[in-house]
PDB file of C-alpha atoms in Angstrom:
ATOM      1  CA  MET Y   1     -40.984  19.474 -45.918  1.00  0.00           C
ATOM      2  CA  LEU Y   2     -37.658  20.745 -44.575  1.00  0.00           C
ATOM      3  CA  SER Y   3     -35.223  21.349 -47.420  1.00  0.00           C
ATOM      4  CA  LEU Y   4     -31.465  21.033 -46.705  1.00  0.00           C
ATOM      5  CA  THR Y   5     -29.254  22.355 -49.447  1.00  0.00           C
ATOM      6  CA  ARG Y   6     -25.432  22.454 -49.465  1.00  0.00           C
ATOM      7  CA  ARG Y   7     -25.649  26.139 -48.545  1.00  0.00           C
ATOM      8  CA  SER Y   8     -28.297  25.627 -45.875  1.00  0.00           C
ATOM      9  CA  PRO Y   9     -27.303  27.231 -42.526  1.00  0.00           C
ATOM     10  CA  LEU Y  10     -29.012  24.352 -40.727  1.00  0.00           C
ATOM     11  CA  LEU Y  11     -26.964  21.785 -42.634  1.00  0.00           C
ATOM     12  CA  ARG Y  12     -23.768  23.645 -41.837  1.00  0.00           C
ATOM     13  CA  LEU Y  13     -24.792  23.721 -38.164  1.00  0.00           C
ATOM     14  CA  LEU Y  14     -25.468  19.999 -38.150  1.00  0.00           C
ATOM     15  CA  ARG Y  15     -22.108  19.297 -39.775  1.00  0.00           C
ATOM     16  CA  LEU Y  16     -20.366  21.537 -37.231  1.00  0.00           C
ATOM     17  CA  SER Y  17     -22.177  19.866 -34.349  1.00  0.00           C
ATOM     18  CA  ALA Y  18     -21.211  16.420 -35.622  1.00  0.00           C
ATOM     19  CA  ALA Y  19     -17.579  17.449 -36.040  1.00  0.00           C
ATOM     20  CA  THR Y  20     -17.574  18.997 -32.587  1.00  0.00           C
ATOM     21  CA  PHE Y  21     -19.053  15.841 -31.091  1.00  0.00           C
ATOM     22  CA  VAL Y  22     -16.391  13.663 -32.731  1.00  0.00           C
ATOM     23  CA  PHE Y  23     -13.614  15.991 -31.549  1.00  0.00           C
ATOM     24  CA  LEU Y  24     -14.898  16.057 -27.978  1.00  0.00           C
ATOM     25  CA  TRP Y  25     -15.337  12.300 -27.947  1.00  0.00           C
ATOM     26  CA  ILE Y  26     -11.771  11.707 -29.167  1.00  0.00           C
ATOM     27  CA  TRP Y  27     -10.371  14.355 -26.812  1.00  0.00           C
ATOM     28  CA  GLY Y  28     -12.285  12.960 -23.867  1.00  0.00           C
ATOM     29  CA  ASP Y  29     -11.128   9.427 -24.646  1.00  0.00           C
ATOM     30  CA  ARG Y  30      -7.532  10.607 -24.782  1.00  0.00           C
ATOM     31  CA  MET Y  31      -7.892  12.492 -21.506  1.00  0.00           C
ATOM     32  CA  ASP Y  32      -9.341   9.385 -19.881  1.00  0.00           C
ATOM     33  CA  ARG Y  33      -6.331   7.421 -21.067  1.00  0.00           C
ATOM     34  CA  VAL Y  34      -3.956  10.077 -19.729  1.00  0.00           C
ATOM     35  CA  SER Y  35      -5.811  10.095 -16.421  1.00  0.00           C
ATOM     36  CA  GLU Y  36      -5.653   6.328 -16.212  1.00  0.00           C
ATOM     37  CA  SER Y  37      -1.930   6.352 -16.999  1.00  0.00           C
ATOM     38  CA  ARG Y  38      -1.339   8.784 -14.136  1.00  0.00           C
ATOM     39  CA  THR Y  39      -3.334   6.810 -11.609  1.00  0.00           C
ATOM     40  CA  PRO Y  40      -0.925   5.278  -9.104  1.00  0.00           C
ATOM     41  CA  PRO Y  41      -1.192   1.562  -8.463  1.00  0.00           C
ATOM     42  CA  ALA Y  42      -2.654   0.240  -5.251  1.00  0.00           C
ATOM     43  CA  THR Y  43      -0.557   0.974  -2.178  1.00  0.00           C
ATOM     44  CA  PRO Y  44       1.841  -1.946  -1.634  1.00  0.00           C
ATOM     45  CA  LYS Y  45       1.016  -4.215   1.284  1.00  0.00           C
ATOM     46  CA  GLY Y  46       2.456  -3.012   4.557  1.00  0.00           C
ATOM     47  CA  MET Y  47       3.238   0.460   3.234  1.00  0.00           C
ATOM     48  CA  ALA Y  48       1.630   3.884   3.614  1.00  0.00           C
ATOM     49  CA  LEU Y  49       1.134   6.423   0.849  1.00  0.00           C
ATOM     50  CA  ILE Y  50       2.692   9.811   1.575  1.00  0.00           C
ATOM     51  CA  PRO Y  51       1.044  12.218  -0.885  1.00  0.00           C
ATOM     52  CA  ALA Y  52       2.884  14.854  -2.886  1.00  0.00           C
ATOM     53  CA  GLY Y  53       3.046  18.350  -1.483  1.00  0.00           C
ATOM     54  CA  PRO Y  54       4.961  20.682   0.826  1.00  0.00           C
ATOM     55  CA  PHE Y  55       5.741  20.159   4.486  1.00  0.00           C
ATOM     56  CA  ILE Y  56       7.637  21.952   7.244  1.00  0.00           C
ATOM     57  CA  MET Y  57      11.084  20.471   7.884  1.00  0.00           C
ATOM     58  CA  GLY Y  58      13.552  21.168  10.658  1.00  0.00           C
ATOM     59  CA  SER Y  59      13.308  23.297  13.782  1.00  0.00           C
ATOM     60  CA  ASP Y  60      14.858  26.446  15.203  1.00  0.00           C
ATOM     61  CA  ALA Y  61      14.140  25.400  18.785  1.00  0.00           C
ATOM     62  CA  ARG Y  62      17.106  23.163  19.617  1.00  0.00           C
ATOM     63  CA  TRP Y  63      20.402  22.148  18.033  1.00  0.00           C
ATOM     64  CA  PRO Y  64      21.964  24.164  15.195  1.00  0.00           C
ATOM     65  CA  ASP Y  65      21.966  21.256  12.733  1.00  0.00           C
ATOM     66  CA  GLU Y  66      18.192  20.864  13.019  1.00  0.00           C
ATOM     67  CA  GLY Y  67      17.515  24.236  11.426  1.00  0.00           C
ATOM     68  CA  PRO Y  68      16.581  26.504   9.992  1.00  0.00           C
ATOM     69  CA  THR Y  69      12.934  25.608   9.666  1.00  0.00           C
ATOM     70  CA  HIS Y  70      12.148  25.462   5.968  1.00  0.00           C
ATOM     71  CA  THR Y  71       9.452  24.246   3.593  1.00  0.00           C
ATOM     72  CA  VAL Y  72      10.197  21.306   1.321  1.00  0.00           C
ATOM     73  CA  TYR Y  73       8.079  20.050  -1.570  1.00  0.00           C
ATOM     74  CA  LEU Y  74       8.160  16.288  -2.151  1.00  0.00           C
ATOM     75  CA  ASP Y  75       6.656  14.043  -4.783  1.00  0.00           C
ATOM     76  CA  GLY Y  76       4.444  11.272  -3.476  1.00  0.00           C
ATOM     77  CA  PHE Y  77       6.065   8.067  -2.225  1.00  0.00           C
ATOM     78  CA  TYR Y  78       5.415   4.985  -0.124  1.00  0.00           C
ATOM     79  CA  ILE Y  79       7.030   4.109   3.192  1.00  0.00           C
ATOM     80  CA  ASP Y  80       6.839   0.971   5.297  1.00  0.00           C
ATOM     81  CA  LYS Y  81       4.346   1.280   8.135  1.00  0.00           C
ATOM     82  CA  PHE Y  82       6.708  -0.647  10.386  1.00  0.00           C
ATOM     83  CA  GLU Y  83      10.432  -0.990  10.941  1.00  0.00           C
ATOM     84  CA  ALA Y  84      12.059  -4.026   9.328  1.00  0.00           C
ATOM     85  CA  THR Y  85      11.736  -6.984  11.702  1.00  0.00           C
ATOM     86  CA  ASN Y  86      13.969  -9.902  12.572  1.00  0.00           C
ATOM     87  CA  THR Y  87      11.599 -12.230  10.719  1.00  0.00           C
ATOM     88  CA  GLN Y  88      11.868 -10.173   7.549  1.00  0.00           C
ATOM     89  CA  TYR Y  89      15.629  -9.849   7.847  1.00  0.00           C
ATOM     90  CA  LYS Y  90      16.037 -13.621   8.228  1.00  0.00           C
ATOM     91  CA  LYS Y  91      14.454 -14.104   4.791  1.00  0.00           C
ATOM     92  CA  PHE Y  92      16.978 -11.636   3.421  1.00  0.00           C
ATOM     93  CA  ILE Y  93      20.028 -13.423   4.834  1.00  0.00           C
ATOM     94  CA  GLU Y  94      18.676 -16.799   3.738  1.00  0.00           C
ATOM     95  CA  ALA Y  95      18.280 -15.487   0.194  1.00  0.00           C
ATOM     96  CA  THR Y  96      21.584 -13.627  -0.010  1.00  0.00           C
ATOM     97  CA  GLY Y  97      23.953 -15.387   2.371  1.00  0.00           C
ATOM     98  CA  ARG Y  98      24.604 -12.189   4.296  1.00  0.00           C
ATOM     99  CA  PRO Y  99      25.912 -12.689   7.863  1.00  0.00           C
ATOM    100  CA  ALA Y 100      23.314 -12.573  10.621  1.00  0.00           C
ATOM    101  CA  PRO Y 101      23.249  -9.711  13.143  1.00  0.00           C
ATOM    102  CA  MET Y 102      25.554 -10.188  16.101  1.00  0.00           C
ATOM    103  CA  ASP Y 103      22.712 -10.594  18.603  1.00  0.00           C
ATOM    104  CA  TRP Y 104      21.514 -13.749  16.810  1.00  0.00           C
ATOM    105  CA  THR Y 105      22.808 -17.251  17.537  1.00  0.00           C
ATOM    106  CA  ASP Y 106      23.619 -19.711  14.753  1.00  0.00           C
ATOM    107  CA  ASP Y 107      21.859 -17.492  12.220  1.00  0.00           C
ATOM    108  CA  ALA Y 108      18.694 -17.506  14.292  1.00  0.00           C
ATOM    109  CA  PHE Y 109      17.113 -14.782  16.370  1.00  0.00           C
ATOM    110  CA  PRO Y 110      15.627 -15.487  19.809  1.00  0.00           C
ATOM    111  CA  PRO Y 111      11.984 -16.538  19.305  1.00  0.00           C
ATOM    112  CA  ASP Y 112      10.644 -13.784  21.539  1.00  0.00           C
ATOM    113  CA  ILE Y 113      11.935 -10.992  19.279  1.00  0.00           C
ATOM    114  CA  ALA Y 114      10.603 -12.226  15.944  1.00  0.00           C
ATOM    115  CA  ASP Y 115       8.462  -9.124  15.468  1.00  0.00           C
ATOM    116  CA  HIS Y 116      10.964  -6.682  16.980  1.00  0.00           C
ATOM    117  CA  PRO Y 117      12.976  -4.401  14.695  1.00  0.00           C
ATOM    118  CA  VAL Y 118      16.217  -5.937  13.501  1.00  0.00           C
ATOM    119  CA  VAL Y 119      19.238  -4.219  15.068  1.00  0.00           C
ATOM    120  CA  PHE Y 120      23.014  -4.417  14.769  1.00  0.00           C
ATOM    121  CA  VAL Y 121      22.682  -3.532  11.094  1.00  0.00           C
ATOM    122  CA  THR Y 122      24.919  -1.102   9.238  1.00  0.00           C
ATOM    123  CA  TRP Y 123      23.739   1.397   6.647  1.00  0.00           C
ATOM    124  CA  TYR Y 124      25.040  -1.011   4.004  1.00  0.00           C
ATOM    125  CA  ASP Y 125      22.937  -3.843   5.451  1.00  0.00           C
ATOM    126  CA  ALA Y 126      19.846  -1.648   5.474  1.00  0.00           C
ATOM    127  CA  ASN Y 127      20.438  -0.323   1.982  1.00  0.00           C
ATOM    128  CA  ASP Y 128      20.993  -3.794   0.521  1.00  0.00           C
ATOM    129  CA  PHE Y 129      17.929  -5.210   2.259  1.00  0.00           C
ATOM    130  CA  CYS Y 130      15.705  -2.507   0.810  1.00  0.00           C
ATOM    131  CA  HIS Y 131      17.030  -3.055  -2.713  1.00  0.00           C
ATOM    132  CA  TRP Y 132      16.580  -6.804  -2.297  1.00  0.00           C
ATOM    133  CA  ALA Y 133      12.948  -6.102  -1.354  1.00  0.00           C
ATOM    134  CA  ASP Y 134      12.544  -3.926  -4.482  1.00  0.00           C
ATOM    135  CA  LYS Y 135      12.459  -0.826  -2.320  1.00  0.00           C
ATOM    136  CA  ARG Y 136      14.976   1.743  -1.102  1.00  0.00           C
ATOM    137  CA  LEU Y 137      15.890   3.685   2.011  1.00  0.00           C
ATOM    138  CA  ALA Y 138      13.940   6.889   2.520  1.00  0.00           C
ATOM    139  CA  ALA Y 139      15.722  10.218   2.249  1.00  0.00           C
ATOM    140  CA  ASP Y 140      15.775  12.128   5.529  1.00  0.00           C
ATOM    141  CA  MET Y 141      13.215  14.613   4.208  1.00  0.00           C
ATOM    142  CA  GLU Y 142      10.872  11.811   3.140  1.00  0.00           C
ATOM    143  CA  TRP Y 143      11.246  10.177   6.525  1.00  0.00           C
ATOM    144  CA  GLU Y 144      10.502  13.435   8.328  1.00  0.00           C
ATOM    145  CA  LYS Y 145       7.363  14.162   6.310  1.00  0.00           C
ATOM    146  CA  ALA Y 146       6.070  10.640   6.930  1.00  0.00           C
ATOM    147  CA  ALA Y 147       6.632  11.207  10.644  1.00  0.00           C
ATOM    148  CA  ARG Y 148       5.263  14.703  11.218  1.00  0.00           C
ATOM    149  CA  GLY Y 149       2.828  15.411   8.395  1.00  0.00           C
ATOM    150  CA  THR Y 150       2.579  18.900   6.939  1.00  0.00           C
ATOM    151  CA  ASN Y 151       1.959  21.132   9.957  1.00  0.00           C
ATOM    152  CA  GLY Y 152       5.380  21.027  11.614  1.00  0.00           C
ATOM    153  CA  ARG Y 153       4.365  19.042  14.691  1.00  0.00           C
ATOM    154  CA  TRP Y 154       7.205  17.975  16.999  1.00  0.00           C
ATOM    155  CA  PHE Y 155       6.110  14.354  17.420  1.00  0.00           C
ATOM    156  CA  PRO Y 156       4.061  11.984  15.276  1.00  0.00           C
ATOM    157  CA  TRP Y 157       1.050  12.459  17.563  1.00  0.00           C
ATOM    158  CA  GLY Y 158       1.314  16.219  18.164  1.00  0.00           C
ATOM    159  CA  ASN Y 159       3.448  18.856  19.854  1.00  0.00           C
ATOM    160  CA  ASP Y 160       3.470  17.544  23.419  1.00  0.00           C
ATOM    161  CA  PHE Y 161       5.865  14.816  24.474  1.00  0.00           C
ATOM    162  CA  ASP Y 162       4.111  11.717  25.830  1.00  0.00           C
ATOM    163  CA  ALA Y 163       6.304   8.815  26.928  1.00  0.00           C
ATOM    164  CA  LYS Y 164       3.326   6.459  26.783  1.00  0.00           C
ATOM    165  CA  LYS Y 165       3.072   6.783  23.003  1.00  0.00           C
ATOM    166  CA  ALA Y 166       6.474   5.409  22.032  1.00  0.00           C
ATOM    167  CA  ASN Y 167       9.294   3.157  23.209  1.00  0.00           C
ATOM    168  CA  VAL Y 168      11.475   5.962  24.534  1.00  0.00           C
ATOM    169  CA  PRO Y 169      14.081   5.912  27.332  1.00  0.00           C
ATOM    170  CA  GLN Y 170      11.653   7.497  29.773  1.00  0.00           C
ATOM    171  CA  LEU Y 171       9.656   4.242  29.798  1.00  0.00           C
ATOM    172  CA  LYS Y 172      12.758   2.312  30.897  1.00  0.00           C
ATOM    173  CA  LEU Y 173      11.797  -0.826  28.965  1.00  0.00           C
ATOM    174  CA  GLY Y 174      15.436  -1.716  28.444  1.00  0.00           C
ATOM    175  CA  GLY Y 175      15.204  -2.834  24.846  1.00  0.00           C
ATOM    176  CA  THR Y 176      13.222  -2.917  21.643  1.00  0.00           C
ATOM    177  CA  THR Y 177       9.512  -3.694  21.519  1.00  0.00           C
ATOM    178  CA  PRO Y 178       7.385  -5.340  18.814  1.00  0.00           C
ATOM    179  CA  VAL Y 179       6.829  -3.010  15.875  1.00  0.00           C
ATOM    180  CA  GLY Y 180       3.499  -1.214  16.064  1.00  0.00           C
ATOM    181  CA  LYS Y 181       3.127  -1.717  19.820  1.00  0.00           C
ATOM    182  CA  PHE Y 182       2.202   1.950  20.307  1.00  0.00           C
ATOM    183  CA  PRO Y 183      -0.557   2.693  17.756  1.00  0.00           C
ATOM    184  CA  GLN Y 184      -1.572   5.800  19.692  1.00  0.00           C
ATOM    185  CA  GLY Y 185       1.796   7.219  18.646  1.00  0.00           C
ATOM    186  CA  ASN Y 186       1.334   6.670  14.911  1.00  0.00           C
ATOM    187  CA  SER Y 187       2.036   9.493  12.498  1.00  0.00           C
ATOM    188  CA  PRO Y 188      -0.724  11.350  10.587  1.00  0.00           C
ATOM    189  CA  TYR Y 189      -0.242   8.819   7.769  1.00  0.00           C
ATOM    190  CA  GLY Y 190      -0.552   5.782  10.030  1.00  0.00           C
ATOM    191  CA  VAL Y 191       3.183   5.047  10.174  1.00  0.00           C
ATOM    192  CA  ALA Y 192       4.294   3.398  13.423  1.00  0.00           C
ATOM    193  CA  ASP Y 193       7.312   3.894  15.687  1.00  0.00           C
ATOM    194  CA  MET Y 194       8.569   7.083  14.070  1.00  0.00           C
ATOM    195  CA  SER Y 195       9.595   8.134  17.558  1.00  0.00           C
ATOM    196  CA  GLY Y 196      11.545   5.701  19.691  1.00  0.00           C
ATOM    197  CA  ASN Y 197      12.209   1.953  19.446  1.00  0.00           C
ATOM    198  CA  VAL Y 198      15.214   2.246  17.087  1.00  0.00           C
ATOM    199  CA  TRP Y 199      17.036   4.946  15.201  1.00  0.00           C
ATOM    200  CA  GLU Y 200      16.435   4.445  11.486  1.00  0.00           C
ATOM    201  CA  TRP Y 201      19.016   4.720   8.745  1.00  0.00           C
ATOM    202  CA  THR Y 202      18.133   7.028   5.844  1.00  0.00           C
ATOM    203  CA  SER Y 203      19.728   7.381   2.436  1.00  0.00           C
ATOM    204  CA  SER Y 204      20.888  10.938   3.172  1.00  0.00           C
ATOM    205  CA  TRP Y 205      24.356  12.238   3.863  1.00  0.00           C
ATOM    206  CA  TYR Y 206      24.731  14.466   6.894  1.00  0.00           C
ATOM    207  CA  LYS Y 207      24.743  17.926   5.343  1.00  0.00           C
ATOM    208  CA  ALA Y 208      23.642  21.415   6.344  1.00  0.00           C
ATOM    209  CA  TYR Y 209      20.101  22.482   5.541  1.00  0.00           C
ATOM    210  CA  PRO Y 210      19.594  25.380   3.122  1.00  0.00           C
ATOM    211  CA  GLY Y 211      20.269  28.631   4.957  1.00  0.00           C
ATOM    212  CA  ASN Y 212      22.141  27.005   7.850  1.00  0.00           C
ATOM    213  CA  ARG Y 213      25.000  29.291   8.900  1.00  0.00           C
ATOM    214  CA  ARG Y 214      26.552  27.071  11.575  1.00  0.00           C
ATOM    215  CA  PRO Y 215      29.331  25.160   9.810  1.00  0.00           C
ATOM    216  CA  THR Y 216      30.815  21.960  11.196  1.00  0.00           C
ATOM    217  CA  GLU Y 217      33.520  19.641   9.984  1.00  0.00           C
ATOM    218  CA  ASN Y 218      31.023  16.782  10.235  1.00  0.00           C
ATOM    219  CA  TYR Y 219      28.969  17.956   7.268  1.00  0.00           C
ATOM    220  CA  GLY Y 220      29.651  16.317   3.928  1.00  0.00           C
ATOM    221  CA  GLU Y 221      29.590  12.841   2.453  1.00  0.00           C
ATOM    222  CA  LYS Y 222      31.118  11.091   5.459  1.00  0.00           C
ATOM    223  CA  TYR Y 223      28.193  10.245   7.708  1.00  0.00           C
ATOM    224  CA  ARG Y 224      24.664   9.014   7.059  1.00  0.00           C
ATOM    225  CA  VAL Y 225      21.634  10.481   8.805  1.00  0.00           C
ATOM    226  CA  LEU Y 226      19.503   8.453  11.207  1.00  0.00           C
ATOM    227  CA  LYS Y 227      16.087   9.596  12.368  1.00  0.00           C
ATOM    228  CA  GLY Y 228      13.549   8.857  15.056  1.00  0.00           C
ATOM    229  CA  GLY Y 229      15.381   8.268  18.320  1.00  0.00           C
ATOM    230  CA  SER Y 230      15.358   4.932  20.135  1.00  0.00           C
ATOM    231  CA  TRP Y 231      14.846   3.126  23.415  1.00  0.00           C
ATOM    232  CA  ILE Y 232      18.439   3.907  24.441  1.00  0.00           C
ATOM    233  CA  ASN Y 233      19.102   6.703  26.925  1.00  0.00           C
ATOM    234  CA  CYS Y 234      21.648   9.006  25.306  1.00  0.00           C
ATOM    235  CA  SER Y 235      21.532  11.677  28.007  1.00  0.00           C
ATOM    236  CA  GLY Y 236      25.195  10.989  28.763  1.00  0.00           C
ATOM    237  CA  TYR Y 237      25.913  12.626  25.421  1.00  0.00           C
ATOM    238  CA  HIS Y 238      23.675  15.598  26.303  1.00  0.00           C
ATOM    239  CA  CYS Y 239      21.406  14.670  23.392  1.00  0.00           C
ATOM    240  CA  GLY Y 240      18.162  15.863  24.933  1.00  0.00           C
ATOM    241  CA  ILE Y 241      14.910  14.100  24.057  1.00  0.00           C
ATOM    242  CA  SER Y 242      15.671  12.060  20.957  1.00  0.00           C
ATOM    243  CA  ALA Y 243      12.048  11.507  19.942  1.00  0.00           C
ATOM    244  CA  PRO Y 244      11.225  14.749  18.029  1.00  0.00           C
ATOM    245  CA  ASN Y 245      10.637  14.232  14.325  1.00  0.00           C
ATOM    246  CA  PHE Y 246      13.224  16.839  13.375  1.00  0.00           C
ATOM    247  CA  ASN Y 247      16.021  15.258  15.418  1.00  0.00           C
ATOM    248  CA  ARG Y 248      19.093  14.206  13.427  1.00  0.00           C
ATOM    249  CA  SER Y 249      21.760  11.711  14.332  1.00  0.00           C
ATOM    250  CA  PHE Y 250      24.739  10.964  12.127  1.00  0.00           C
ATOM    251  CA  PHE Y 251      27.144   8.046  12.077  1.00  0.00           C
ATOM    252  CA  ASN Y 252      29.677   6.322   9.911  1.00  0.00           C
ATOM    253  CA  PRO Y 253      27.636   4.028   7.630  1.00  0.00           C
ATOM    254  CA  GLY Y 254      29.536   1.012   8.931  1.00  0.00           C
ATOM    255  CA  THR Y 255      28.311   1.556  12.507  1.00  0.00           C
ATOM    256  CA  LYS Y 256      25.940  -0.960  14.112  1.00  0.00           C
ATOM    257  CA  ASN Y 257      24.534  -1.271  17.617  1.00  0.00           C
ATOM    258  CA  SER Y 258      21.459  -2.322  19.589  1.00  0.00           C
ATOM    259  CA  GLY Y 259      19.618   0.907  18.831  1.00  0.00           C
ATOM    260  CA  PHE Y 260      19.997   1.130  15.040  1.00  0.00           C
ATOM    261  CA  GLY Y 261      17.461  -0.309  12.597  1.00  0.00           C
ATOM    262  CA  PHE Y 262      15.629   0.856   9.492  1.00  0.00           C
ATOM    263  CA  ARG Y 263      12.512   0.802   7.350  1.00  0.00           C
ATOM    264  CA  CYS Y 264      12.190   1.004   3.570  1.00  0.00           C
ATOM    265  CA  ALA Y 265      10.484   3.351   1.126  1.00  0.00           C
ATOM    266  CA  LYS Y 266       9.400   3.098  -2.494  1.00  0.00           C
ATOM    267  CA  SER Y 267       9.010   5.664  -5.227  1.00  0.00           C
ATOM    268  CA  LEU Y 268       5.496   6.364  -6.434  1.00  0.00           C
ATOM    269  CA  SER Y 269       5.436   4.839  -9.914  1.00  0.00           C
ATOM    270  CA  THR Y 270       2.523   5.109 -12.338  1.00  0.00           C
ATOM    271  CA  SER Y 271       1.023   2.694 -14.805  1.00  0.00           C
ATOM    272  CA  PRO Y 272       2.619   2.699 -18.290  1.00  0.00           C
TER     273      PRO Y 272
END
């Protein structure tokens, strides 16, 4: 018969093994709880998840304000797959009493543009809509990552311009198109219309990038950045192709016209 005394090495081993088992079980349970608490909720409907990590922002190939090329690290976030539409904006004005865009009649948009991006909206309109929807405007760097991915591509679909993949002036469509009409031009994250259709307001002020040595009186907290280009031909302003992901436009936040719209973003929250 096996004899286990208080001084028995085997008994001490069994006690140690039991204690170790209990410790590992408790530790593992706690780690599972931590892991669960860090698991992001399901991606909200109509939005795309942009994962945390670095990406290449800016370009040294064109205008001084677009550079220098630099690497930016961002936390994960969500962004709307599509620009805000007239249908969505109508719900906003019905709920808040905000005036309708100037291209509507009697607070109603023409039926044939229900799924087109809403236009004639100021930065303030866009910002308030996003907060009303429990979202926010994307920062310019968030917008750019959602458009070009991590490898520094010029356009959502790659490095070569293709007028058939976006509502750009070269197509001469003369106006906005339904959101998502050009799926072949989606970004690496499945986000639509990041080139063309309408310029999109961001939350960012128009400021110089880190390392930019070309000062201008326009930098500062006066103008808000818009991204993405639009259907409008701006060649009269010598703007070049407006569709590249790194392109920057800047306007007074109270500006509105037929080429300005927006989409919303949302911070990546975790379960409590």
